[in-house]
C-alpha positions as semicolon CSV with decimal commas, in nm:
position;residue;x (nm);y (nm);z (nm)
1;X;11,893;9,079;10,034
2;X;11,657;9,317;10,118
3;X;11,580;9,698;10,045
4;X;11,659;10,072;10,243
5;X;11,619;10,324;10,053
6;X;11,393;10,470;9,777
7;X;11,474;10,717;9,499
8;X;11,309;11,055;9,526
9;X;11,083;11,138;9,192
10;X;10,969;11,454;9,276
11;X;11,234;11,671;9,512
12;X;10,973;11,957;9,485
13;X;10,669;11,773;9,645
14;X;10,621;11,856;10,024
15;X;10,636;11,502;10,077
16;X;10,975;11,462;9,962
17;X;11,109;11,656;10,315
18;X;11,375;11,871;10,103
19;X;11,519;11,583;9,991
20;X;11,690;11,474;9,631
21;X;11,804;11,168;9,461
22;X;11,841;10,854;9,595
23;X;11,819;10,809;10,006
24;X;11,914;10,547;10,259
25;X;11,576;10,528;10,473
26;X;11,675;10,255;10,683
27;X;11,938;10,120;10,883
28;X;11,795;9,761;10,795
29;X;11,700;9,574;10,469
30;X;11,357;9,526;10,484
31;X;11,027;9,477;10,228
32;X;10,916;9,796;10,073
33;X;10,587;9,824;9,919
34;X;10,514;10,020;9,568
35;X;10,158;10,064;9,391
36;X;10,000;10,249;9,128
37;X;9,804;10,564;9,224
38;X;9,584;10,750;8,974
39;X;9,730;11,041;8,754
40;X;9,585;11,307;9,044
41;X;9,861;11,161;9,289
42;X;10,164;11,345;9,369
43;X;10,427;11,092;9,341
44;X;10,714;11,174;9,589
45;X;10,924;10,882;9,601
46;X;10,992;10,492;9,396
47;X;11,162;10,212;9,460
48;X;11,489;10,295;9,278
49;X;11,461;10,155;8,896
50;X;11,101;10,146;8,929
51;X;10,789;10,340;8,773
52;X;10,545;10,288;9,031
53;X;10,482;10,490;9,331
54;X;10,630;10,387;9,722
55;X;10,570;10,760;9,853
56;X;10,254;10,941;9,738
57;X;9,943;11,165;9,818
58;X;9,613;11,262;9,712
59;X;9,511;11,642;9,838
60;X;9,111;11,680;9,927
61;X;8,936;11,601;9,594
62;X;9,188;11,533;9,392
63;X;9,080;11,207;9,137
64;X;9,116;10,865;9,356
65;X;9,042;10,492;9,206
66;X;8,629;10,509;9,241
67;X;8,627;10,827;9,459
68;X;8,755;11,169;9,542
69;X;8,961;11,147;9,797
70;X;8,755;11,267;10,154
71;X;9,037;11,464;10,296
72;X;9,418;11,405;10,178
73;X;9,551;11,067;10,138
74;X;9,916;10,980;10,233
75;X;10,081;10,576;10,120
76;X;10,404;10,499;10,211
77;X;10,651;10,288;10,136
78;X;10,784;10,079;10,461
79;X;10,618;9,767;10,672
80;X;10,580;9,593;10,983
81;X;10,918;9,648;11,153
82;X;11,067;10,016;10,949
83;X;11,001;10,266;11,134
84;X;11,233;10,045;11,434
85;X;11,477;10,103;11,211
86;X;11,461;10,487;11,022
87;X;11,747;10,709;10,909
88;X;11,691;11,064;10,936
89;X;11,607;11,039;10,621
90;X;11,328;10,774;10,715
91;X;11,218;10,997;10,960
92;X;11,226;11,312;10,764
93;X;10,979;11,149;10,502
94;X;10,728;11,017;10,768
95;X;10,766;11,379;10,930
96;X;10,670;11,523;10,588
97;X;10,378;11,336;10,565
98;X;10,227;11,401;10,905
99;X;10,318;11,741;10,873
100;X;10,171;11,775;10,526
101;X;9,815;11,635;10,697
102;X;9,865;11,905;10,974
103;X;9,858;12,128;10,762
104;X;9,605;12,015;10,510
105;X;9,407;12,342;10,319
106;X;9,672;12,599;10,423
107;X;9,905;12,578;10,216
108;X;9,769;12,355;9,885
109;X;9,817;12,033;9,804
110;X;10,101;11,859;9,623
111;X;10,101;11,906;9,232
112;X;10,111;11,586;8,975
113;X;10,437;11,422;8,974
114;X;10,607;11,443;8,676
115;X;10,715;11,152;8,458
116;X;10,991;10,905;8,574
117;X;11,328;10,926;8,400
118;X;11,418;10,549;8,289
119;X;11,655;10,480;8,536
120;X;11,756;10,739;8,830
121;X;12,116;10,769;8,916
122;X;12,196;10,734;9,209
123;X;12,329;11,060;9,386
124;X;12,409;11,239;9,755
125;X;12,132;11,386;9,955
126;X;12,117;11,710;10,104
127;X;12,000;11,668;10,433
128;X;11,609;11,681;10,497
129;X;11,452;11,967;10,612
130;X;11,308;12,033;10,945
131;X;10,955;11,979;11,028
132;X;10,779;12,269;11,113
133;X;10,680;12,324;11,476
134;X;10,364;12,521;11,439
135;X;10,186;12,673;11,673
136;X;9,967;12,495;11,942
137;X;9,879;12,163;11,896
138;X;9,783;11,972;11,583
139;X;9,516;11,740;11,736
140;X;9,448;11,373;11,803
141;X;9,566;11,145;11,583
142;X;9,380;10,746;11,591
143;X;9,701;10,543;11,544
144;X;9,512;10,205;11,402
145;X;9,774;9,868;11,483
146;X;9,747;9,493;11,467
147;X;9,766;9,295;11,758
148;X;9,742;9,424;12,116
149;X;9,710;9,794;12,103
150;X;9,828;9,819;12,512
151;X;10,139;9,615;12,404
152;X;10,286;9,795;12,116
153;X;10,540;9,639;11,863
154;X;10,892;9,836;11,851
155;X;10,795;10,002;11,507
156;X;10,407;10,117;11,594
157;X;10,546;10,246;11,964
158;X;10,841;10,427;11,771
159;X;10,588;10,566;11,500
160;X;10,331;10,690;11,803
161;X;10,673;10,843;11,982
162;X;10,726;11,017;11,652
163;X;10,339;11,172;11,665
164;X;10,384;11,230;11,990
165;X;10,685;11,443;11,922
166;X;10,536;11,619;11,640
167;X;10,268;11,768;11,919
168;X;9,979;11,478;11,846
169;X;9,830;11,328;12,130
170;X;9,797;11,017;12,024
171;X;9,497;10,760;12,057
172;X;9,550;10,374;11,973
173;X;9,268;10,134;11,844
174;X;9,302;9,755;11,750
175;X;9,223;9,674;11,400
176;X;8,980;9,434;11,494
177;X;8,822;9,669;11,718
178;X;8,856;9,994;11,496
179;X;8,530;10,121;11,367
180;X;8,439;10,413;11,121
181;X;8,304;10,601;11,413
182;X;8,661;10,607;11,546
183;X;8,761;10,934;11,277
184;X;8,508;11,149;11,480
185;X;8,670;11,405;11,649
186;X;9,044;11,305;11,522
187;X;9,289;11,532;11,296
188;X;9,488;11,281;11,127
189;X;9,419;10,895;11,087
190;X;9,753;10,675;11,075
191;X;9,743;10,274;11,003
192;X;10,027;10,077;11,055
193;X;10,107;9,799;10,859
194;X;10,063;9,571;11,145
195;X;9,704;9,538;11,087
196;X;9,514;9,300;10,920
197;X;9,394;9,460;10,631
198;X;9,069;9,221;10,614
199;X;9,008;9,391;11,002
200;X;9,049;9,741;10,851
201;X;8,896;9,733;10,513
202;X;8,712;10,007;10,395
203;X;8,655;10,132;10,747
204;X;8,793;10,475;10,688
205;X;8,749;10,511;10,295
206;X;8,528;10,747;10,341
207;X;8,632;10,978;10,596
208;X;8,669;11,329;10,567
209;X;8,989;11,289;10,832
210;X;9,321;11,352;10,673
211;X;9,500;10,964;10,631
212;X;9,861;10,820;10,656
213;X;9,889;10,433;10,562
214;X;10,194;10,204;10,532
215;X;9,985;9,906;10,516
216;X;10,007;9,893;10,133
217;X;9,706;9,586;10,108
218;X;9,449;9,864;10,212
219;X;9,518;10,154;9,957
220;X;9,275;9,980;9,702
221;X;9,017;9,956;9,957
222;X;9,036;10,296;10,028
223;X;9,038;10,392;9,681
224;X;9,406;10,525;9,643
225;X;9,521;10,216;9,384
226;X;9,248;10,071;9,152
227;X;9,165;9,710;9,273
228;X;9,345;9,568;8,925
229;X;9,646;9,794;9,004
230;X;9,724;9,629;9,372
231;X;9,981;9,730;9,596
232;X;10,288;9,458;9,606
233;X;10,623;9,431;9,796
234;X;10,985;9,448;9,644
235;X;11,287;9,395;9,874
236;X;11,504;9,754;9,884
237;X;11,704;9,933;10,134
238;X;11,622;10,283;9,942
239;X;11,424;10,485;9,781
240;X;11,504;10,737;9,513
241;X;11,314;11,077;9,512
């Protein structure tokens, strides 16, 4: 059996996308990935009965593993083949995230999560809520996959549809290929899980680029788990927030 959904831990982050309790983010079981951030995270969303974090962010400065963070930091929960398979509420959550970077430094950061209840019931959403359109366009965002970037899985081609949407243009690098150099001139820096994370690294630790990552093996290397405190996989359907 596998996971799809993920229990909500702090309804007032902006991460969360309006949302409360525990939330089918999947139409498909799948493996969802949970770590331990640093105190300075805002911890949106766990894997339900869990303490760790599967949705979380760092603003600019805030009190990474080794570093401040660069610009904000965004980890999230799903893998490989998700986002092929997102609920509204799936989508609402990855919406929140990119929308959060797009508007990084104009509206604050997300404040420290508070601490976990011991066990989080279970209980109806209300239904996310919609991602500002903004004004003009948000940027280019470097969408960073595994494999062939000009053949696109279903999940990273749904996930650069869903930039797309959200008014990115949208530029695609290999992992193998991807170099540091690649942030220059981008608004938001997105890795898929598809990537090796021995190709990616600590390419983009430093950047001073806003960053979304569902490839849970790179947040120590980029300083948003300590390297004792690695990333690891439980198989959930949800999430509660």
């Amino acid at each position: 059996a596998g996971q799809n959904s993920v229990a909500i831990a702090n309804p007032s982050s902006p991460l969360a996308a309006g949302l409360s309790g525990t939330v089918q983010v999947s139409t498909a079981s799948d493996i969802f990935a949970q770590g331990s951030p640093t105190g300075s995270a805002d911890v949106a969303a766990r894997l339900p009965g869990t303490s760790t974090a599967s949705d979380f962010g760092y603003d600019t400065g805030a009190a990474m593993a080794g570093l401040a963070a660069p610009a904000l930091r965004v980890g999230l929960f799903f893998t490989d083949n998700t986002p092929a398979s997102f609920t509204t509420q799936g989508w609402a959550l990855f919406d929140a995230a990119v929308t959060w970077a797009r508007n990084a430094g104009g509206g604050g950061g997300p404040s420290p999560s508070p601490s976990p209840s011991a066990s989080p019931s279970p209980s109806p959403s209300p239904s996310p809520s919609p991602s500002p359109s903004g004004s003009g366009s948000p940027g280019t965002a470097l969408l960073v996959v595994g494999g062939n970037p000009a053949a696109l899985s279903g999940a990273d081609s749904a996930a650069r549809s869903r930039l797309i949407s959200l008014g990115y243009t949208v530029t695609i690098v290999g992992d193998n290929a991807s170099v540091a150099g690649d942030a220059t001139g981008k608004q938001l820096i997105v890795i898929s899980s598809t990537v090796s994370s021995a190709n990616v690294n600590t390419k983009f630790r430093t950047a001073a680029v806003p960053l979304v990552t569902w490839e849970q093996a790179i947040w120590d290397d980029l300083g948003m788990t300590a390297a004792a405190a690695e990333a690891w996989c439980l198989e959930q359907m949800a999430i509660p927030i």
